Coordinates of C-alpha atoms in Angstrom, one line a residue:
Chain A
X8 CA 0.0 0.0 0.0
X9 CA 0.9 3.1 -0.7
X10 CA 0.7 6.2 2.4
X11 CA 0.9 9.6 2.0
X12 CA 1.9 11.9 4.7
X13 CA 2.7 15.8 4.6
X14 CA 3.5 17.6 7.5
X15 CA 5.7 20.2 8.9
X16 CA 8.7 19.5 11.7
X17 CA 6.1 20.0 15.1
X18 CA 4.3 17.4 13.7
X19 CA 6.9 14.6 13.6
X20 CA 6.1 13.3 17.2
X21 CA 2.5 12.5 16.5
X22 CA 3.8 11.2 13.1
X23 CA 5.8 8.8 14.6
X24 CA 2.8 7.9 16.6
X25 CA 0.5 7.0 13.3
X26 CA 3.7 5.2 11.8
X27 CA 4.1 2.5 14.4
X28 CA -0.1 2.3 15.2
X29 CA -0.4 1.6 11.2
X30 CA 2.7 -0.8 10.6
X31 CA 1.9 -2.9 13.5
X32 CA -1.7 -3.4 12.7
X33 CA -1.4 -4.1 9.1
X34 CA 1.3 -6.8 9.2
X35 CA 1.8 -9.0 6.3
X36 CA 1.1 -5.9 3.8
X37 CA 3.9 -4.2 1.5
X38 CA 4.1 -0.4 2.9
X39 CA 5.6 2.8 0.9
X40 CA 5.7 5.3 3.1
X41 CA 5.5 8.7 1.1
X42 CA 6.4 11.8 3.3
X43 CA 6.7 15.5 2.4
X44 CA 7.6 17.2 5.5
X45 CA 9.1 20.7 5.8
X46 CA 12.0 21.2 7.8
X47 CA 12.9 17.4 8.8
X48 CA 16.6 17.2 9.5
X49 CA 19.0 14.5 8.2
X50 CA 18.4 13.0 11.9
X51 CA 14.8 13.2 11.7
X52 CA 14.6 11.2 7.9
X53 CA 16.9 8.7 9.2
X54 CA 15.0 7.9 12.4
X55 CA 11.5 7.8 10.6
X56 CA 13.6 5.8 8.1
X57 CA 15.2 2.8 10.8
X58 CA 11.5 3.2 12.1
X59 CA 9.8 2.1 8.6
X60 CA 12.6 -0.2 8.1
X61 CA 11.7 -2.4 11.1
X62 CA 8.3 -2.9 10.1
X63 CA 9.8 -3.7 6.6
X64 CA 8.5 -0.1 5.6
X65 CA 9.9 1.6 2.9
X66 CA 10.0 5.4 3.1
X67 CA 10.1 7.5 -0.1
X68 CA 11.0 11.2 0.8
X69 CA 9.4 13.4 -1.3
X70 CA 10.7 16.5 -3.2
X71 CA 8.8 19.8 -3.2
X72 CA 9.5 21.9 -6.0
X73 CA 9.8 25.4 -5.1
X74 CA 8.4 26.5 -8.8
X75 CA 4.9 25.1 -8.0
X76 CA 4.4 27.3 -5.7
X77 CA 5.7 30.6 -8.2
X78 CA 1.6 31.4 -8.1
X79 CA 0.5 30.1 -5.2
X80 CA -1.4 33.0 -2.8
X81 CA -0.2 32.8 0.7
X82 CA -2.4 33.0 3.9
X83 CA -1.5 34.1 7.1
X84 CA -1.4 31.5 9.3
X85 CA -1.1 28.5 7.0
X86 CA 2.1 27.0 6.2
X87 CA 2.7 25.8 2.4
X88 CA 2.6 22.5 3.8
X89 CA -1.4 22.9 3.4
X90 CA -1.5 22.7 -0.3
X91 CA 0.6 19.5 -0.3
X92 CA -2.3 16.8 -0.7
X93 CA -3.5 18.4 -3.3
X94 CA -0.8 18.9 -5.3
X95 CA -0.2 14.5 -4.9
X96 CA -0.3 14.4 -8.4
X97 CA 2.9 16.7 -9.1
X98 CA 4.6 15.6 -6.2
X99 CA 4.2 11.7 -6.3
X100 CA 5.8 9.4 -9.4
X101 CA 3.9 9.0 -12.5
X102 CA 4.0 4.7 -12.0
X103 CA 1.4 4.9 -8.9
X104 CA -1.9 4.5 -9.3
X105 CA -3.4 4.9 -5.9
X106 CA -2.3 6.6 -2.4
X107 CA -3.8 7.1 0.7
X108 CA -3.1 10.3 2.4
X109 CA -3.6 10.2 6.2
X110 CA -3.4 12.9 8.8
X111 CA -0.6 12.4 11.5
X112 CA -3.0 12.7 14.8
X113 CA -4.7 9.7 14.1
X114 CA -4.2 5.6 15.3
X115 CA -4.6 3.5 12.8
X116 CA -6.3 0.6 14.7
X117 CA -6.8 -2.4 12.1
X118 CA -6.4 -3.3 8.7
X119 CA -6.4 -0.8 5.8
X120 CA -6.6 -3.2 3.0
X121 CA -10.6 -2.9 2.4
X122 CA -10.4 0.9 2.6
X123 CA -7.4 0.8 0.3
X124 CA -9.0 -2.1 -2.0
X125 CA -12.1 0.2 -2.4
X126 CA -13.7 0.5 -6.0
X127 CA -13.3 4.4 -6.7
X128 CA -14.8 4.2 -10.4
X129 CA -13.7 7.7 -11.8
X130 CA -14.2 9.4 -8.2
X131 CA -10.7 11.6 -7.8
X132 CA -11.2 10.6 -4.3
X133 CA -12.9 8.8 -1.5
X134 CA -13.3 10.6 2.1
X135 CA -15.8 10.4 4.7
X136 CA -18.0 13.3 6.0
X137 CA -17.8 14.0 9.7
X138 CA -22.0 14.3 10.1
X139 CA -22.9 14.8 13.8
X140 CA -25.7 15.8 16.0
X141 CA -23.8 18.4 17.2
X142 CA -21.5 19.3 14.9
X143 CA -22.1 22.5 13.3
X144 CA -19.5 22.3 10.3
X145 CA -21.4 21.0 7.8
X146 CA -24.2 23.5 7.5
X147 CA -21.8 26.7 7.8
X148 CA -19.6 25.3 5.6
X149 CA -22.4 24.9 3.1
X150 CA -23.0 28.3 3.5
X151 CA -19.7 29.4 3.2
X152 CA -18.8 27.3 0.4
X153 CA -22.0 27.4 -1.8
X154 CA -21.8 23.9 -2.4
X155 CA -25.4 22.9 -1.8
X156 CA -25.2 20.1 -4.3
X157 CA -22.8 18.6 -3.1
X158 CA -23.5 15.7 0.4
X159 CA -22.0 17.1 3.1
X160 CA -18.2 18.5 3.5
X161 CA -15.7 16.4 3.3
X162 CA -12.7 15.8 6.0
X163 CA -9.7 16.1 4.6
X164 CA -7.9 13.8 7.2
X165 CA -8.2 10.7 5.4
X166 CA -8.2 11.2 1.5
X167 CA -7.9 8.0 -0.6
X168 CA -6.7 9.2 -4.1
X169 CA -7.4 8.0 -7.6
X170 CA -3.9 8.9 -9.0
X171 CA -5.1 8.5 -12.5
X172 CA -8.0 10.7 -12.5
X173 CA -6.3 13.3 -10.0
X174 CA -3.5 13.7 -12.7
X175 CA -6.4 14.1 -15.3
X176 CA -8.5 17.0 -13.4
X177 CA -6.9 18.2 -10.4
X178 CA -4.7 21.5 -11.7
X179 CA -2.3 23.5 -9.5
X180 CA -3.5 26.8 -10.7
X181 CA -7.4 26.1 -10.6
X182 CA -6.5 25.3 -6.9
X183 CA -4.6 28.6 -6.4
X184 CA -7.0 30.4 -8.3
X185 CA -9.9 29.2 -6.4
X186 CA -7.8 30.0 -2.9
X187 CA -7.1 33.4 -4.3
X188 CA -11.2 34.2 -5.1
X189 CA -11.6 33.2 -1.6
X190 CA -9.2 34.0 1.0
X191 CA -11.8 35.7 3.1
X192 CA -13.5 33.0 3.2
X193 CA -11.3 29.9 3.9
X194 CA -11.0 28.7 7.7
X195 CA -9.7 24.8 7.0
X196 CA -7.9 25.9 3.4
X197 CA -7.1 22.6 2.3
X198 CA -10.6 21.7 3.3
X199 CA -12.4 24.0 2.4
X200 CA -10.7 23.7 -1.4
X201 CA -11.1 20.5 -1.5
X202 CA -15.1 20.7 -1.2
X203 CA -15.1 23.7 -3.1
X204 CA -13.7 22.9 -6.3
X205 CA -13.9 19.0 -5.8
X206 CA -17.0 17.9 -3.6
X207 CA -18.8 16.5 -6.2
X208 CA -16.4 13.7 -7.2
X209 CA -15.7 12.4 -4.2
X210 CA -16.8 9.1 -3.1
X211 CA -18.2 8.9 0.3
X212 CA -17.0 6.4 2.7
X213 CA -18.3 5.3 6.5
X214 CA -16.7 7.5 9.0
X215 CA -17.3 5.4 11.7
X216 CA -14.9 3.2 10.0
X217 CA -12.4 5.5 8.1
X218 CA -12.2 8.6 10.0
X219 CA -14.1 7.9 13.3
X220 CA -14.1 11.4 15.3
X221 CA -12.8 10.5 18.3
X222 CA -14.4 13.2 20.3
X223 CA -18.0 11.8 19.4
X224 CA -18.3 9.0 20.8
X225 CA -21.7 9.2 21.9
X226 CA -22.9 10.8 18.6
X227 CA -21.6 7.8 17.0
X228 CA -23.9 5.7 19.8
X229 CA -26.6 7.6 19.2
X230 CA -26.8 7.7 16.0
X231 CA -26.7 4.0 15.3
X232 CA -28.8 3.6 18.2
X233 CA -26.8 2.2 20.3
X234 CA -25.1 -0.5 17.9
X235 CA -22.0 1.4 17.7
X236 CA -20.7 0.7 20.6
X237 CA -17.0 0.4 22.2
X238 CA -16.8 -3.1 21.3
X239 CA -18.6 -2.2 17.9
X240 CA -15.6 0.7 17.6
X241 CA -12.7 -1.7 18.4
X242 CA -13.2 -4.3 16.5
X243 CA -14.6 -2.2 13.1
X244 CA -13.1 1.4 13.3
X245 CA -9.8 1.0 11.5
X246 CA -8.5 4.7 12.0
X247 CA -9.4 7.3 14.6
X248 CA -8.8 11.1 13.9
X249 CA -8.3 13.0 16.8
X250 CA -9.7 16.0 15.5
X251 CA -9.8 19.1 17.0
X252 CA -7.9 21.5 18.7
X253 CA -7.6 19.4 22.1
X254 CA -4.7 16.4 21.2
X255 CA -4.0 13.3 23.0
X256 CA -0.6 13.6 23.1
X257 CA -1.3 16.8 26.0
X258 CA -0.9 16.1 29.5
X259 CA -4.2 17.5 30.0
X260 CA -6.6 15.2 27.3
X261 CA -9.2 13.4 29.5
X262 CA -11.1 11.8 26.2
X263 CA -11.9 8.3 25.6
X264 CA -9.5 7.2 23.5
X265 CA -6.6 8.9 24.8
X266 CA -6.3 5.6 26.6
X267 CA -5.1 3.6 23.8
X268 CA -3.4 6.9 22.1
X269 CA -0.8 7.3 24.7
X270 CA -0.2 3.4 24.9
X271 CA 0.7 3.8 21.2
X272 CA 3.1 7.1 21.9
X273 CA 4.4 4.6 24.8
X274 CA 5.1 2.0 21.9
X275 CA 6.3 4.5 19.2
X276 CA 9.4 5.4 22.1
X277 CA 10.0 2.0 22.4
X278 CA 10.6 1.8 18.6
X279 CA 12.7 4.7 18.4
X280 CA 14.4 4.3 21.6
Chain B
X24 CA 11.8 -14.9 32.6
X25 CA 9.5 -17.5 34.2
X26 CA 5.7 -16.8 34.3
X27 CA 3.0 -19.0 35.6
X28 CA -0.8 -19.1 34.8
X29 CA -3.4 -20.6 36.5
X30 CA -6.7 -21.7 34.9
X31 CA -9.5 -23.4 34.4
X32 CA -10.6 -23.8 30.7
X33 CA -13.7 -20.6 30.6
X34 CA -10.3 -18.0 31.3
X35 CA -8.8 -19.4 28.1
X36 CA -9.8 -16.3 26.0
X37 CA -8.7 -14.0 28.8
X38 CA -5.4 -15.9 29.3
X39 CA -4.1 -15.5 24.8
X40 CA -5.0 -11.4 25.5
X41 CA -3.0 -11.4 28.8
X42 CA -0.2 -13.5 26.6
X43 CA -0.3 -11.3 23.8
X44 CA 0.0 -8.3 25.8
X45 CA 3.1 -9.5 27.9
X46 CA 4.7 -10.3 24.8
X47 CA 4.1 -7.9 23.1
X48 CA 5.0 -5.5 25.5
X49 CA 8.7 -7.2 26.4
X50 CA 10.2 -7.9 23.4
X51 CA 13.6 -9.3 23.6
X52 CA 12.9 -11.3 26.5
X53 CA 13.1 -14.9 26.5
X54 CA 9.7 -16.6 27.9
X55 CA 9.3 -19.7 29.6
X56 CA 5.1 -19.7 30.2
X57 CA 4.8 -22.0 32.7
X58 CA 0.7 -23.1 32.6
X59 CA -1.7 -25.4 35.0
X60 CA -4.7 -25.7 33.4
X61 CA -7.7 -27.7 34.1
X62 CA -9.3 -28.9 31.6
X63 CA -7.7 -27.8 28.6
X64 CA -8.4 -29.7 25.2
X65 CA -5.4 -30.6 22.8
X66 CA -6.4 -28.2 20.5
X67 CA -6.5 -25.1 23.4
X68 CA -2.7 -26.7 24.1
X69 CA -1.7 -26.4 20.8
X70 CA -3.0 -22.7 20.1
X71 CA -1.6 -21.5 22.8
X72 CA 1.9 -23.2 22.0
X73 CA 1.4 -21.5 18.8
X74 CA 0.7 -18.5 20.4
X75 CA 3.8 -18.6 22.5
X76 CA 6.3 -19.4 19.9
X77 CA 5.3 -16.6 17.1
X78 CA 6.7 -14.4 20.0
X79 CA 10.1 -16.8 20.8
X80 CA 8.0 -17.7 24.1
X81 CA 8.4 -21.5 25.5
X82 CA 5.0 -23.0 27.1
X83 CA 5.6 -25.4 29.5
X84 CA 2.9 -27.0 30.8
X85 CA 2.6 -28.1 34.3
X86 CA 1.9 -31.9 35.3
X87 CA -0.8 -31.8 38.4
X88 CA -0.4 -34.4 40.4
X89 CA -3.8 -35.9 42.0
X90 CA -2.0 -37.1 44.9
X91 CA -1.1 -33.8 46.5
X92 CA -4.9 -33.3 46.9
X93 CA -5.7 -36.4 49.0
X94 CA -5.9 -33.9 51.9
X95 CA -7.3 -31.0 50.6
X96 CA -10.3 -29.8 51.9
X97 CA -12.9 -29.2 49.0
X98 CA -14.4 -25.9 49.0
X99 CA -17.9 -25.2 47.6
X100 CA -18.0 -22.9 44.4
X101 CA -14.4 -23.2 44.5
X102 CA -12.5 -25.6 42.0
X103 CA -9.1 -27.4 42.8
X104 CA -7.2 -24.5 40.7
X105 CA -7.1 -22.2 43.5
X106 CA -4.5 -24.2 45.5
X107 CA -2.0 -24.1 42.4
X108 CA -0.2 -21.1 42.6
X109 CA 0.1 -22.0 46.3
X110 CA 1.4 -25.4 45.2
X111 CA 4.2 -23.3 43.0
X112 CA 6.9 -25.4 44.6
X113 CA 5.1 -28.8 44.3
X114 CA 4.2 -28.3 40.8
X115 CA 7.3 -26.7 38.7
X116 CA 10.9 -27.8 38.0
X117 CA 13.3 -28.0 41.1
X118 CA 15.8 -25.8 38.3
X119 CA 13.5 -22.9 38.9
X120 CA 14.8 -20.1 41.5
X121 CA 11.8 -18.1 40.5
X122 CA 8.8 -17.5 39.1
X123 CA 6.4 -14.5 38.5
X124 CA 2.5 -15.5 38.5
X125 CA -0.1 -13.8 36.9
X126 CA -3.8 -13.2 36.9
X127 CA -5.5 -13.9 33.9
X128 CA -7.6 -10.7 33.8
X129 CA -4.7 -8.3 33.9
X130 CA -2.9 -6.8 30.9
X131 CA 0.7 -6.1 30.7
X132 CA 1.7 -2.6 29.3
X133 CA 5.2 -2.4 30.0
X134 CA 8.6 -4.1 30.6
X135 CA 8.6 -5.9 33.5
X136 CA 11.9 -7.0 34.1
X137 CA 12.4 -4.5 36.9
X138 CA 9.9 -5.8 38.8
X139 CA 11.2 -9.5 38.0
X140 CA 14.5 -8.3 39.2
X141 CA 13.0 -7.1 42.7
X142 CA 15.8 -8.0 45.5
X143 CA 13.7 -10.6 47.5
X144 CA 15.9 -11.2 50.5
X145 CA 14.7 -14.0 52.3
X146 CA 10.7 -12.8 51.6
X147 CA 8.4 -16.1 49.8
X148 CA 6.9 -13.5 47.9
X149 CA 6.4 -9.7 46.7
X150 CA 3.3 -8.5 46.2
X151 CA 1.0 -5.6 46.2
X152 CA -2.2 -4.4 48.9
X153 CA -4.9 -2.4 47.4
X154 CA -4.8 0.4 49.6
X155 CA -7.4 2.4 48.5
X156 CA -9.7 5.4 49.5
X157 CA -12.9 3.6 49.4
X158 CA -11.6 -0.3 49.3
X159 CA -13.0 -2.0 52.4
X160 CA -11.6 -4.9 52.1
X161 CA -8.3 -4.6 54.1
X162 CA -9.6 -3.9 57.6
X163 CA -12.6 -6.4 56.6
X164 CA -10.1 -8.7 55.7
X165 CA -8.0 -7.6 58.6
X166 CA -9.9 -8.8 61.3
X167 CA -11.4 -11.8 59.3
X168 CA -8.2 -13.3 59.3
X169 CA -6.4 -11.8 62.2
X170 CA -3.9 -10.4 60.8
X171 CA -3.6 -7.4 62.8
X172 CA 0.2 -7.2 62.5
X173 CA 0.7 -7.7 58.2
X174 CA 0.6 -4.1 56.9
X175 CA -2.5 -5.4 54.7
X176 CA -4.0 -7.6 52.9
X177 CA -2.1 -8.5 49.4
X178 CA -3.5 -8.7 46.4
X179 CA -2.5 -12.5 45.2
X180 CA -3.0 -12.1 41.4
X181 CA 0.1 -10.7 41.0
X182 CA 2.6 -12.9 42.7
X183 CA 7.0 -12.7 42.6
X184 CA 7.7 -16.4 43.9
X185 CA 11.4 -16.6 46.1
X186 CA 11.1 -20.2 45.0
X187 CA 14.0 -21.4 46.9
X188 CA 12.3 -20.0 50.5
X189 CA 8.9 -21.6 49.1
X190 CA 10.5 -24.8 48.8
X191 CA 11.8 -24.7 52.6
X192 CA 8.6 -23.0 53.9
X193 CA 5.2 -23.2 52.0
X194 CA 4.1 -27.1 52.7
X195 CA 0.7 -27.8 51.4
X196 CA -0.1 -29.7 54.8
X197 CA -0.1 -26.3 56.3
X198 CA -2.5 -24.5 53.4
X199 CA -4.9 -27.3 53.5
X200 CA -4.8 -27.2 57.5
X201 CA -4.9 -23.6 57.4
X202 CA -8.5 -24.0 54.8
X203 CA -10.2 -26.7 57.3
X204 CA -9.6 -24.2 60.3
X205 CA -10.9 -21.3 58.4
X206 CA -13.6 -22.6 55.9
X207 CA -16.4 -20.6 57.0
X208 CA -14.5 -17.4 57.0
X209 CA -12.6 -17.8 53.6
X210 CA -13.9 -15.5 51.4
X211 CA -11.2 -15.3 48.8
X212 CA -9.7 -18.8 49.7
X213 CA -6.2 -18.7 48.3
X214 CA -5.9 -14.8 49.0
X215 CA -7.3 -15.5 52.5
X216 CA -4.2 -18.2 53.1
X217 CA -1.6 -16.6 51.4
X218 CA -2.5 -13.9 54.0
X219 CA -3.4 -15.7 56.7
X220 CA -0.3 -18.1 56.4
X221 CA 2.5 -15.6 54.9
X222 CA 1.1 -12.4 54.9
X223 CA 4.4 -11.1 57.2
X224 CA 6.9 -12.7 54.6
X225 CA 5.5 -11.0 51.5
X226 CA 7.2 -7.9 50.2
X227 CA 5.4 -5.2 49.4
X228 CA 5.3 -3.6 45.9
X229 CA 3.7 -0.3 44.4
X230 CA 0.5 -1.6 43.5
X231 CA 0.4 1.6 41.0
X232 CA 3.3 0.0 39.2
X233 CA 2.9 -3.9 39.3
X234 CA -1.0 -4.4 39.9
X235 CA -2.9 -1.3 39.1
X236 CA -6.4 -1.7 40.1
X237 CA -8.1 -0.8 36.8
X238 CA -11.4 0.2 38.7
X239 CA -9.6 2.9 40.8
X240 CA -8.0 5.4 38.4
X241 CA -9.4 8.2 40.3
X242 CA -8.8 7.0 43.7
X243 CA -5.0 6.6 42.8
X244 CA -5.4 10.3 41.1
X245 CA -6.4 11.7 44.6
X246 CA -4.2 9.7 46.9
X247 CA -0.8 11.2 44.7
X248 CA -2.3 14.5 44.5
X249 CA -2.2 14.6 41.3
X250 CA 0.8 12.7 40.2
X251 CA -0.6 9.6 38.9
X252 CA -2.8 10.8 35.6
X253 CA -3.3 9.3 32.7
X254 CA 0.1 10.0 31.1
X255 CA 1.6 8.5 34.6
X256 CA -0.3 5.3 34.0
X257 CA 0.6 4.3 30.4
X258 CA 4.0 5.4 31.1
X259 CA 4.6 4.1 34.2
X260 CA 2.4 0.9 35.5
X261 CA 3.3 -2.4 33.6
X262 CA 0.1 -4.7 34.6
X263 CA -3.3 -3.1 35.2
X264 CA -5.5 -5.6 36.9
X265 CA -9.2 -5.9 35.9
X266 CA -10.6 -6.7 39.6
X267 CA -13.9 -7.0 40.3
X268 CA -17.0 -8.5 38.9
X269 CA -17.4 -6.5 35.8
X270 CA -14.5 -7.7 33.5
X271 CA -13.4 -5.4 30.0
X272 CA -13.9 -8.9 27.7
X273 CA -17.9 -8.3 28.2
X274 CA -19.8 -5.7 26.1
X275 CA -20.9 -3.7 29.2
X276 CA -18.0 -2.8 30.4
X277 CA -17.3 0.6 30.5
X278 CA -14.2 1.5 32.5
X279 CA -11.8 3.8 31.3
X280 CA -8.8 1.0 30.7
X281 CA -11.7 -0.6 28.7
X282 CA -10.4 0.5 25.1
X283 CA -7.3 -0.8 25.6
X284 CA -8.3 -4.0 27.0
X285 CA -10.7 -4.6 23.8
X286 CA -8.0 -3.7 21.6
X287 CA -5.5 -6.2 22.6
X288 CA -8.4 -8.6 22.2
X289 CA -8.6 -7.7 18.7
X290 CA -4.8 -8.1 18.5
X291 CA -5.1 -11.5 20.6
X292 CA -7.7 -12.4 17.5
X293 CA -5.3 -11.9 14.8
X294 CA -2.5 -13.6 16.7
X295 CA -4.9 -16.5 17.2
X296 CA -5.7 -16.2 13.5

């Protein structure tokens, strides 16, 4: 399988995190590790490189060419690391045909092969939508996007891509030209573009499986009426995305996976150490 | 390191999550499982053997010997298994100097070769007492077993066995004595002798570290003002210990160590697999 990560140097530590939770639950499966990261020393490529190695990983740097970014509009706040994923196409080699780009604060907690193995059809990708009873993003992001047509709004945070059809329709300068009509708009920019110019051709997957919000436990609950329970989440979720601005890694995180989060940190230290 | 299990067949499944979580969690060790169970079929023998050796683990099982029970009182709702790991120098190789036992309903999160490593002097055993804010049972226990002098009453599912000492000191004749005297007060029967026999010759360990009662996160929280949150308890505390009646393998359990438990169940699965 082939992984995409992007990230900048502060990142690294959760990183690690994902690395070890994903290679140690998916044994048996072939792994190319694709990682743009700004600001990694030589240190930090060789340690996530003995860490990949290990698991019989393979990590495949990948270079950023300054030139595509000759156009791109800068925000405040964002680093140029945002645009990464959804420049794949440029950045990744012409002989892969499928990636899956994955956030770093989340556990991968089973296999990936279905979600990977998924028929995408000429979808340019497949994501889940983080509905909720109490989550307000979707309708003021419908709003703020004018994509009524489209299902819902798409997380970014897990993003299987259909290399083929990405290379076909996804173009740098639509992107920055889209970011450009609507910088006073844009709160999540990669997100946000993402919906905006591409909502409509992406395939929908389960989020209780794919991108399970771990703050919403009992949305989740609810919602399924009560099927989707802890035992339901352990032993279907595959990848949980601690969303939000509260992390596991902090001293301070009380939720309910934070648990199993900093057993896997515990784990990831053992690996490096 | 030597590790014994005790069982009767219906702790089988909690027994391969315990496994898997001690080896996983203490790699580069080498294992020798050392296992009395009752009732086992050839096919239970051979997955757990299995089991064992995809970590490098030897299981030994343990020859019980129907003789040494001509005397022993029979106890109702209690089978024969609760004498064996009192019967730890009866039952397992004169070679042995020592021996760790362990519950079937705890999980091992960390290295435990410090604790294996404990300087025993001339104790029989080290062990932890569930002090505990709201835990009645050590003055209960206290005066149901006279006791007054013992600093408390030890917890006996996790047990360091001076095996040498044992072997000069611990004679069955004495336990099953000890049970006929007692049988109306015996609550916890091999707890209740272990206490009531050798309760001053068992040192005492941080139960925080070495048999964290899962059930009492907060109380611990409180009684180290503080010290002992969350990221103390993953980092810090090797084997958690799911006392009690509720246990984390059943669907309604909902204690906070409960995620991890069900995960390593799911890991236990694919191990078993």
């Amino acid at each position: 399988m082939n992984i995409l990560f992007t990230l900048d140097r502060n990142y690294l530590p959760p990183l690690r995190v994902m690395l070890v939770s994903l290679l140690m639950n998916n044994p048996g499966e072939e792994f190319h590790i694709y990682l743009a990261g700004d600001g990694l020393t030589q240190e930090d490529w060789d340690g996530l490189d003995a860490l990949c190695a290990r698991f019989g990983a393979v990590l495949h740097p990948v270079a950023i060419d300054e030139r595509w970014f000759d156009e791109a509009p800068t925000l405040r706040y964002y680093s140029r690391a945002m645009y990464y994923r959804l420049l794949a196409a440029q950045m990744l080699p012409e002989s892969l045909d499928r990636i899956l780009y994955l956030d770093p604060d989340m556990l991968v907690i089973g296999s990936l092969r279905a979600l990977y193995d998924t028929d995408m059809g000429d979808y340019l990708y497949a994501a889940s939508i983080h509905h909720g009873l109490v989550d307000l993003s979707t309708p003021v992001n419908r709003i703020r996007l004018s994509t009524q047509d489209a299902e819902g709004y798409f997380n970014s945070g897990m993003l299987l891509m259909n290399l083929p059809e990405i290379r076909k329709s996804v173009r740098p300068q639509d992107i920055f030209a889209y970011v450009e009509q609507n910088r006073a708009l844009l709160v999540l920019p990669d997100q946000d573009v993402l919906n905006g110019l591409y909502g409509e051709r992406i395939l929908e997957l389960d989020e209780k499986l794919y991108n399970y919000d771990a703050r919403k436990y009992n949305g989740y609950l609810l919602a399924s009426q009560g099927e989707a329970d802890m035992d339901y989440v352990i032993a279907n979720t595959r990848i949980l995305h601690f969303c939000g601005k509260r992390k596991p890694w902090n001293k301070a995180y009380v939720g309910r996976f934070g648990v199993l989060y900093k057993h896997y940190m515990q784990l990831a230290a053992r690996c490096m150490g």
